[in-house]
Amino acid sequence: MAIQSILRMGHPILRRRADPVSNPKAIEISTLIQDLHDSMAAAGGIGLAAPQIGVPLRVILYSVPGHRLTASNSVPQQDSAALGVSLGVPPTILINPELTPLTEIKLEGWEACLSVPGLMGRVPRYESLRFQALNTDGQPIDGEAHGFHARVLQHECDHLDGILYPQQMTDLRWLMFAEEAQKLNSPEVTEALKD
Ligand code: NI
């Protein structure tokens, strides 16, 4: 178990494009993946990209709480009802992820980032996208994400291109200290993405 410290906005590794992983099954990648899991659990986020722990490779870890999944990308309603739970996306590793928007529609939503502590902002993101990547066994993954799931993927993949969420904002008046955002008393704020 190795909890790595999380780099903060301004560090050069957060500003550069990360390199593709050539061998997902290499021992260094297994170590990186374990460190991502340990560091994300310690920090209490729902996503973490390798550059945030100082490794400039195209690997992300993310999860989506069940109540944040829209019906269209959750398990079928009757199945989740039968189970009595709302299933989210469990902690998932994507290697060399590629995103393709499936719509031109962008929605605004609150985001925060472990690399930009203390702040929150409203960020426009594509509502729906296709994601392609490799899993930890090097096998291809191909899926669709909508809403909050799509937002998390865009935030994480931006980290691989040296982009932090404030750089995607179109109205910087909505970049604020988290303490001020809480005063807006919006359920959206308390549910904001944090990674
Ligand atoms: Ni982040």
PDB file of C-alpha atoms and ligand atoms in Angstrom:
ATOM      1  CA  MET A   1       0.000   0.000   0.000  1.00  0.00           C
ATOM      2  CA  ALA A   2       1.420   3.332  -1.030  1.00  0.00           C
ATOM      3  CA  ILE A   3      -0.463   6.550  -0.572  1.00  0.00           C
ATOM      4  CA  GLN A   4       1.150   9.132  -2.831  1.00  0.00           C
ATOM      5  CA  SER A   5       0.848  12.836  -2.268  1.00  0.00           C
ATOM      6  CA  ILE A   6      -1.331  14.639  -4.788  1.00  0.00           C
ATOM      7  CA  LEU A   7       0.241  17.309  -6.969  1.00  0.00           C
ATOM      8  CA  ARG A   8      -1.367  20.725  -6.985  1.00  0.00           C
ATOM      9  CA  MET A   9      -2.192  23.148  -9.793  1.00  0.00           C
ATOM     10  CA  GLY A  10       1.013  24.694 -11.107  1.00  0.00           C
ATOM     11  CA  HIS A  11       3.124  21.527 -10.971  1.00  0.00           C
ATOM     12  CA  PRO A  12       4.671  20.868 -14.418  1.00  0.00           C
ATOM     13  CA  ILE A  13       3.362  17.272 -14.563  1.00  0.00           C
ATOM     14  CA  LEU A  14      -0.204  18.613 -14.333  1.00  0.00           C
ATOM     15  CA  ARG A  15       0.448  20.895 -17.296  1.00  0.00           C
ATOM     16  CA  ARG A  16       1.908  18.406 -19.784  1.00  0.00           C
ATOM     17  CA  ARG A  17       0.340  15.743 -21.983  1.00  0.00           C
ATOM     18  CA  ALA A  18       0.773  12.306 -20.399  1.00  0.00           C
ATOM     19  CA  ASP A  19       2.311   9.447 -22.385  1.00  0.00           C
ATOM     20  CA  PRO A  20       0.412   6.356 -23.590  1.00  0.00           C
ATOM     21  CA  VAL A  21       0.966   3.074 -21.737  1.00  0.00           C
ATOM     22  CA  SER A  22       2.661   0.565 -24.034  1.00  0.00           C
ATOM     23  CA  ASN A  23       2.242  -2.518 -21.825  1.00  0.00           C
ATOM     24  CA  PRO A  24      -0.762  -2.458 -19.471  1.00  0.00           C
ATOM     25  CA  LYS A  25       0.469  -5.647 -17.759  1.00  0.00           C
ATOM     26  CA  ALA A  26       3.915  -4.302 -16.882  1.00  0.00           C
ATOM     27  CA  ILE A  27       4.832  -4.452 -13.200  1.00  0.00           C
ATOM     28  CA  GLU A  28       5.231  -0.658 -13.053  1.00  0.00           C
ATOM     29  CA  ILE A  29       1.621  -0.282 -14.208  1.00  0.00           C
ATOM     30  CA  SER A  30       0.374  -2.698 -11.525  1.00  0.00           C
ATOM     31  CA  THR A  31       2.212  -0.629  -8.935  1.00  0.00           C
ATOM     32  CA  LEU A  32       0.773   2.577 -10.359  1.00  0.00           C
ATOM     33  CA  ILE A  33      -2.757   1.143 -10.260  1.00  0.00           C
ATOM     34  CA  GLN A  34      -2.380   0.087  -6.627  1.00  0.00           C
ATOM     35  CA  ASP A  35      -1.037   3.532  -5.749  1.00  0.00           C
ATOM     36  CA  LEU A  36      -4.001   5.172  -7.510  1.00  0.00           C
ATOM     37  CA  HIS A  37      -6.455   3.039  -5.505  1.00  0.00           C
ATOM     38  CA  ASP A  38      -4.658   3.724  -2.216  1.00  0.00           C
ATOM     39  CA  SER A  39      -4.258   7.438  -2.861  1.00  0.00           C
ATOM     40  CA  MET A  40      -7.864   7.933  -3.995  1.00  0.00           C
ATOM     41  CA  ALA A  41      -9.201   6.088  -0.948  1.00  0.00           C
ATOM     42  CA  ALA A  42      -7.009   8.177   1.365  1.00  0.00           C
ATOM     43  CA  ALA A  43      -8.041  11.448  -0.271  1.00  0.00           C
ATOM     44  CA  GLY A  44     -11.736  10.576  -0.404  1.00  0.00           C
ATOM     45  CA  GLY A  45     -12.206  11.495  -4.063  1.00  0.00           C
ATOM     46  CA  ILE A  46     -14.198   9.673  -6.710  1.00  0.00           C
ATOM     47  CA  GLY A  47     -11.543   9.896  -9.401  1.00  0.00           C
ATOM     48  CA  LEU A  48      -7.799  10.240  -9.779  1.00  0.00           C
ATOM     49  CA  ALA A  49      -5.513  10.444 -12.799  1.00  0.00           C
ATOM     50  CA  ALA A  50      -1.931   9.158 -12.784  1.00  0.00           C
ATOM     51  CA  PRO A  51      -0.401  12.627 -13.371  1.00  0.00           C
ATOM     52  CA  GLN A  52      -2.003  13.766 -10.099  1.00  0.00           C
ATOM     53  CA  ILE A  53       0.331  11.406  -8.222  1.00  0.00           C
ATOM     54  CA  GLY A  54       3.309  12.424 -10.330  1.00  0.00           C
ATOM     55  CA  VAL A  55       3.207   9.713 -13.017  1.00  0.00           C
ATOM     56  CA  PRO A  56       2.820  11.185 -16.538  1.00  0.00           C
ATOM     57  CA  LEU A  57       1.050   8.151 -18.048  1.00  0.00           C
ATOM     58  CA  ARG A  58      -2.451   7.816 -19.518  1.00  0.00           C
ATOM     59  CA  VAL A  59      -4.178   5.942 -16.687  1.00  0.00           C
ATOM     60  CA  ILE A  60      -7.249   7.015 -14.708  1.00  0.00           C
ATOM     61  CA  LEU A  61      -9.191   5.563 -11.808  1.00  0.00           C
ATOM     62  CA  TYR A  62     -12.786   6.611 -11.197  1.00  0.00           C
ATOM     63  CA  SER A  63     -16.045   5.534  -9.662  1.00  0.00           C
ATOM     64  CA  VAL A  64     -19.611   6.801  -9.793  1.00  0.00           C
ATOM     65  CA  PRO A  65     -21.945   6.533  -6.808  1.00  0.00           C
ATOM     66  CA  GLY A  66     -25.165   4.718  -7.695  1.00  0.00           C
ATOM     67  CA  HIS A  67     -27.432   7.673  -7.001  1.00  0.00           C
ATOM     68  CA  ARG A  68     -25.460   9.762  -9.527  1.00  0.00           C
ATOM     69  CA  LEU A  69     -26.070   7.406 -12.429  1.00  0.00           C
ATOM     70  CA  THR A  70     -28.911   8.269 -14.767  1.00  0.00           C
ATOM     71  CA  ALA A  71     -31.259   5.448 -15.715  1.00  0.00           C
ATOM     72  CA  SER A  72     -29.833   5.307 -19.214  1.00  0.00           C
ATOM     73  CA  ASN A  73     -26.438   4.071 -18.074  1.00  0.00           C
ATOM     74  CA  SER A  74     -27.390   2.204 -14.952  1.00  0.00           C
ATOM     75  CA  VAL A  75     -28.425  -1.399 -14.821  1.00  0.00           C
ATOM     76  CA  PRO A  76     -32.000  -1.979 -16.034  1.00  0.00           C
ATOM     77  CA  GLN A  77     -34.484  -0.487 -13.581  1.00  0.00           C
ATOM     78  CA  GLN A  78     -36.177  -3.735 -12.705  1.00  0.00           C
ATOM     79  CA  ASP A  79     -32.841  -5.384 -11.923  1.00  0.00           C
ATOM     80  CA  SER A  80     -31.648  -2.646  -9.606  1.00  0.00           C
ATOM     81  CA  ALA A  81     -35.073  -2.529  -7.956  1.00  0.00           C
ATOM     82  CA  ALA A  82     -34.971  -6.272  -7.433  1.00  0.00           C
ATOM     83  CA  LEU A  83     -31.588  -5.981  -5.806  1.00  0.00           C
ATOM     84  CA  GLY A  84     -32.842  -3.137  -3.655  1.00  0.00           C
ATOM     85  CA  VAL A  85     -29.782  -1.080  -4.427  1.00  0.00           C
ATOM     86  CA  SER A  86     -28.750   1.515  -6.905  1.00  0.00           C
ATOM     87  CA  LEU A  87     -25.609   0.223  -8.529  1.00  0.00           C
ATOM     88  CA  GLY A  88     -23.026   2.752  -9.553  1.00  0.00           C
ATOM     89  CA  VAL A  89     -19.744   2.307 -11.352  1.00  0.00           C
ATOM     90  CA  PRO A  90     -17.303   0.537  -9.016  1.00  0.00           C
ATOM     91  CA  PRO A  91     -13.699   1.803  -8.885  1.00  0.00           C
ATOM     92  CA  THR A  92     -12.566   1.335 -12.495  1.00  0.00           C
ATOM     93  CA  ILE A  93      -9.189   1.719 -14.180  1.00  0.00           C
ATOM     94  CA  LEU A  94      -9.025   2.967 -17.769  1.00  0.00           C
ATOM     95  CA  ILE A  95      -5.719   2.813 -19.638  1.00  0.00           C
ATOM     96  CA  ASN A  96      -5.126   4.999 -22.712  1.00  0.00           C
ATOM     97  CA  PRO A  97      -8.750   6.244 -22.671  1.00  0.00           C
ATOM     98  CA  GLU A  98     -10.244   8.010 -25.698  1.00  0.00           C
ATOM     99  CA  LEU A  99     -13.492   9.978 -25.491  1.00  0.00           C
ATOM    100  CA  THR A 100     -15.806  10.766 -28.389  1.00  0.00           C
ATOM    101  CA  PRO A 101     -18.734  13.129 -27.729  1.00  0.00           C
ATOM    102  CA  LEU A 102     -22.100  11.737 -28.854  1.00  0.00           C
ATOM    103  CA  THR A 103     -23.822  15.092 -28.708  1.00  0.00           C
ATOM    104  CA  GLU A 104     -22.996  18.755 -29.069  1.00  0.00           C
ATOM    105  CA  ILE A 105     -24.941  19.468 -25.896  1.00  0.00           C
ATOM    106  CA  LYS A 106     -22.928  20.563 -22.912  1.00  0.00           C
ATOM    107  CA  LEU A 107     -24.392  20.852 -19.429  1.00  0.00           C
ATOM    108  CA  GLU A 108     -23.036  22.952 -16.585  1.00  0.00           C
ATOM    109  CA  GLY A 109     -22.266  21.268 -13.289  1.00  0.00           C
ATOM    110  CA  TRP A 110     -20.170  21.799 -10.201  1.00  0.00           C
ATOM    111  CA  GLU A 111     -16.714  20.272 -10.038  1.00  0.00           C
ATOM    112  CA  ALA A 112     -13.862  20.230  -7.596  1.00  0.00           C
ATOM    113  CA  CYS A 113     -10.436  18.664  -7.911  1.00  0.00           C
ATOM    114  CA  LEU A 114      -7.955  17.206  -5.435  1.00  0.00           C
ATOM    115  CA  SER A 115      -5.250  19.146  -7.319  1.00  0.00           C
ATOM    116  CA  VAL A 116      -7.134  22.428  -6.810  1.00  0.00           C
ATOM    117  CA  PRO A 117      -7.990  22.173  -3.116  1.00  0.00           C
ATOM    118  CA  GLY A 118     -10.543  24.486  -1.550  1.00  0.00           C
ATOM    119  CA  LEU A 119     -12.161  25.648  -4.787  1.00  0.00           C
ATOM    120  CA  MET A 120     -15.199  24.677  -6.828  1.00  0.00           C
ATOM    121  CA  GLY A 121     -16.512  25.764 -10.188  1.00  0.00           C
ATOM    122  CA  ARG A 122     -19.303  25.314 -12.690  1.00  0.00           C
ATOM    123  CA  VAL A 123     -17.971  23.565 -15.768  1.00  0.00           C
ATOM    124  CA  PRO A 124     -19.683  22.846 -19.091  1.00  0.00           C
ATOM    125  CA  ARG A 125     -19.255  19.210 -20.193  1.00  0.00           C
ATOM    126  CA  TYR A 126     -20.661  17.031 -22.969  1.00  0.00           C
ATOM    127  CA  GLU A 127     -23.789  15.292 -21.745  1.00  0.00           C
ATOM    128  CA  SER A 128     -23.039  12.047 -23.479  1.00  0.00           C
ATOM    129  CA  LEU A 129     -19.981  10.337 -24.912  1.00  0.00           C
ATOM    130  CA  ARG A 130     -18.410   7.089 -26.041  1.00  0.00           C
ATOM    131  CA  PHE A 131     -15.331   5.890 -24.160  1.00  0.00           C
ATOM    132  CA  GLN A 132     -12.744   3.427 -25.385  1.00  0.00           C
ATOM    133  CA  ALA A 133      -9.789   2.237 -23.373  1.00  0.00           C
ATOM    134  CA  LEU A 134      -7.863  -0.813 -22.211  1.00  0.00           C
ATOM    135  CA  ASN A 135      -8.547  -2.519 -18.904  1.00  0.00           C
ATOM    136  CA  THR A 136      -5.909  -3.791 -16.485  1.00  0.00           C
ATOM    137  CA  ASP A 137      -5.601  -7.015 -18.510  1.00  0.00           C
ATOM    138  CA  GLY A 138      -4.945  -5.024 -21.654  1.00  0.00           C
ATOM    139  CA  GLN A 139      -8.379  -5.930 -23.057  1.00  0.00           C
ATOM    140  CA  PRO A 140     -10.436  -3.303 -24.887  1.00  0.00           C
ATOM    141  CA  ILE A 141     -13.323  -1.549 -23.151  1.00  0.00           C
ATOM    142  CA  ASP A 142     -15.954   0.271 -25.217  1.00  0.00           C
ATOM    143  CA  GLY A 143     -18.903   1.983 -23.578  1.00  0.00           C
ATOM    144  CA  GLU A 144     -21.193   4.967 -23.360  1.00  0.00           C
ATOM    145  CA  ALA A 145     -21.525   7.406 -20.498  1.00  0.00           C
ATOM    146  CA  HIS A 146     -24.108  10.083 -19.818  1.00  0.00           C
ATOM    147  CA  GLY A 147     -24.606  12.886 -17.333  1.00  0.00           C
ATOM    148  CA  PHE A 148     -22.442  12.711 -14.222  1.00  0.00           C
ATOM    149  CA  HIS A 149     -20.624   9.593 -15.473  1.00  0.00           C
ATOM    150  CA  ALA A 150     -19.656  11.477 -18.651  1.00  0.00           C
ATOM    151  CA  ARG A 151     -18.598  14.485 -16.557  1.00  0.00           C
ATOM    152  CA  VAL A 152     -16.252  12.388 -14.418  1.00  0.00           C
ATOM    153  CA  LEU A 153     -14.643  10.865 -17.508  1.00  0.00           C
ATOM    154  CA  GLN A 154     -14.099  14.280 -19.130  1.00  0.00           C
ATOM    155  CA  HIS A 155     -12.567  15.701 -15.941  1.00  0.00           C
ATOM    156  CA  GLU A 156     -10.205  12.720 -15.567  1.00  0.00           C
ATOM    157  CA  CYS A 157      -9.187  12.516 -19.211  1.00  0.00           C
ATOM    158  CA  ASP A 158      -8.461  16.256 -19.199  1.00  0.00           C
ATOM    159  CA  HIS A 159      -5.838  15.533 -16.529  1.00  0.00           C
ATOM    160  CA  LEU A 160      -4.077  13.342 -19.117  1.00  0.00           C
ATOM    161  CA  ASP A 161      -3.887  16.319 -21.470  1.00  0.00           C
ATOM    162  CA  GLY A 162      -2.560  18.763 -18.892  1.00  0.00           C
ATOM    163  CA  ILE A 163      -5.945  20.465 -18.387  1.00  0.00           C
ATOM    164  CA  LEU A 164      -7.578  21.285 -15.033  1.00  0.00           C
ATOM    165  CA  TYR A 165     -11.292  22.109 -14.737  1.00  0.00           C
ATOM    166  CA  PRO A 166     -10.869  25.904 -14.318  1.00  0.00           C
ATOM    167  CA  GLN A 167      -9.402  25.933 -17.839  1.00  0.00           C
ATOM    168  CA  GLN A 168     -12.685  24.485 -19.188  1.00  0.00           C
ATOM    169  CA  MET A 169     -14.859  27.095 -17.496  1.00  0.00           C
ATOM    170  CA  THR A 170     -16.583  29.710 -19.635  1.00  0.00           C
ATOM    171  CA  ASP A 171     -17.646  31.989 -16.760  1.00  0.00           C
ATOM    172  CA  LEU A 172     -14.985  32.359 -14.085  1.00  0.00           C
ATOM    173  CA  ARG A 173     -17.422  34.163 -11.782  1.00  0.00           C
ATOM    174  CA  TRP A 174     -18.520  30.617 -10.938  1.00  0.00           C
ATOM    175  CA  LEU A 175     -15.029  29.665  -9.721  1.00  0.00           C
ATOM    176  CA  MET A 176     -15.190  30.099  -5.963  1.00  0.00           C
ATOM    177  CA  PHE A 177     -14.001  28.872  -2.613  1.00  0.00           C
ATOM    178  CA  ALA A 178     -15.896  25.731  -1.628  1.00  0.00           C
ATOM    179  CA  GLU A 179     -16.987  27.429   1.595  1.00  0.00           C
ATOM    180  CA  GLU A 180     -18.683  30.171  -0.412  1.00  0.00           C
ATOM    181  CA  ALA A 181     -20.262  27.653  -2.792  1.00  0.00           C
ATOM    182  CA  GLN A 182     -21.764  25.798   0.184  1.00  0.00           C
ATOM    183  CA  LYS A 183     -23.569  29.023   1.142  1.00  0.00           C
ATOM    184  CA  LEU A 184     -25.503  28.807  -2.130  1.00  0.00           C
ATOM    185  CA  ASN A 185     -27.258  25.903  -0.403  1.00  0.00           C
ATOM    186  CA  SER A 186     -27.641  23.982  -3.630  1.00  0.00           C
ATOM    187  CA  PRO A 187     -27.867  20.175  -3.451  1.00  0.00           C
ATOM    188  CA  GLU A 188     -25.717  20.210  -6.574  1.00  0.00           C
ATOM    189  CA  VAL A 189     -22.855  21.734  -4.604  1.00  0.00           C
ATOM    190  CA  THR A 190     -22.839  19.085  -1.900  1.00  0.00           C
ATOM    191  CA  GLU A 191     -22.945  16.429  -4.601  1.00  0.00           C
ATOM    192  CA  ALA A 192     -20.182  17.987  -6.667  1.00  0.00           C
ATOM    193  CA  LEU A 193     -17.651  15.885  -8.407  1.00  0.00           C
ATOM    194  CA  LYS A 194     -14.460  15.770  -6.395  1.00  0.00           C
ATOM    195  CA  ASP A 195     -11.379  14.400  -8.011  1.00  0.00           C
TER     196      ASP A 195
HETATM  197 NI    NI B   1      -9.196  16.464 -10.822  1.00  0.00          NI
END
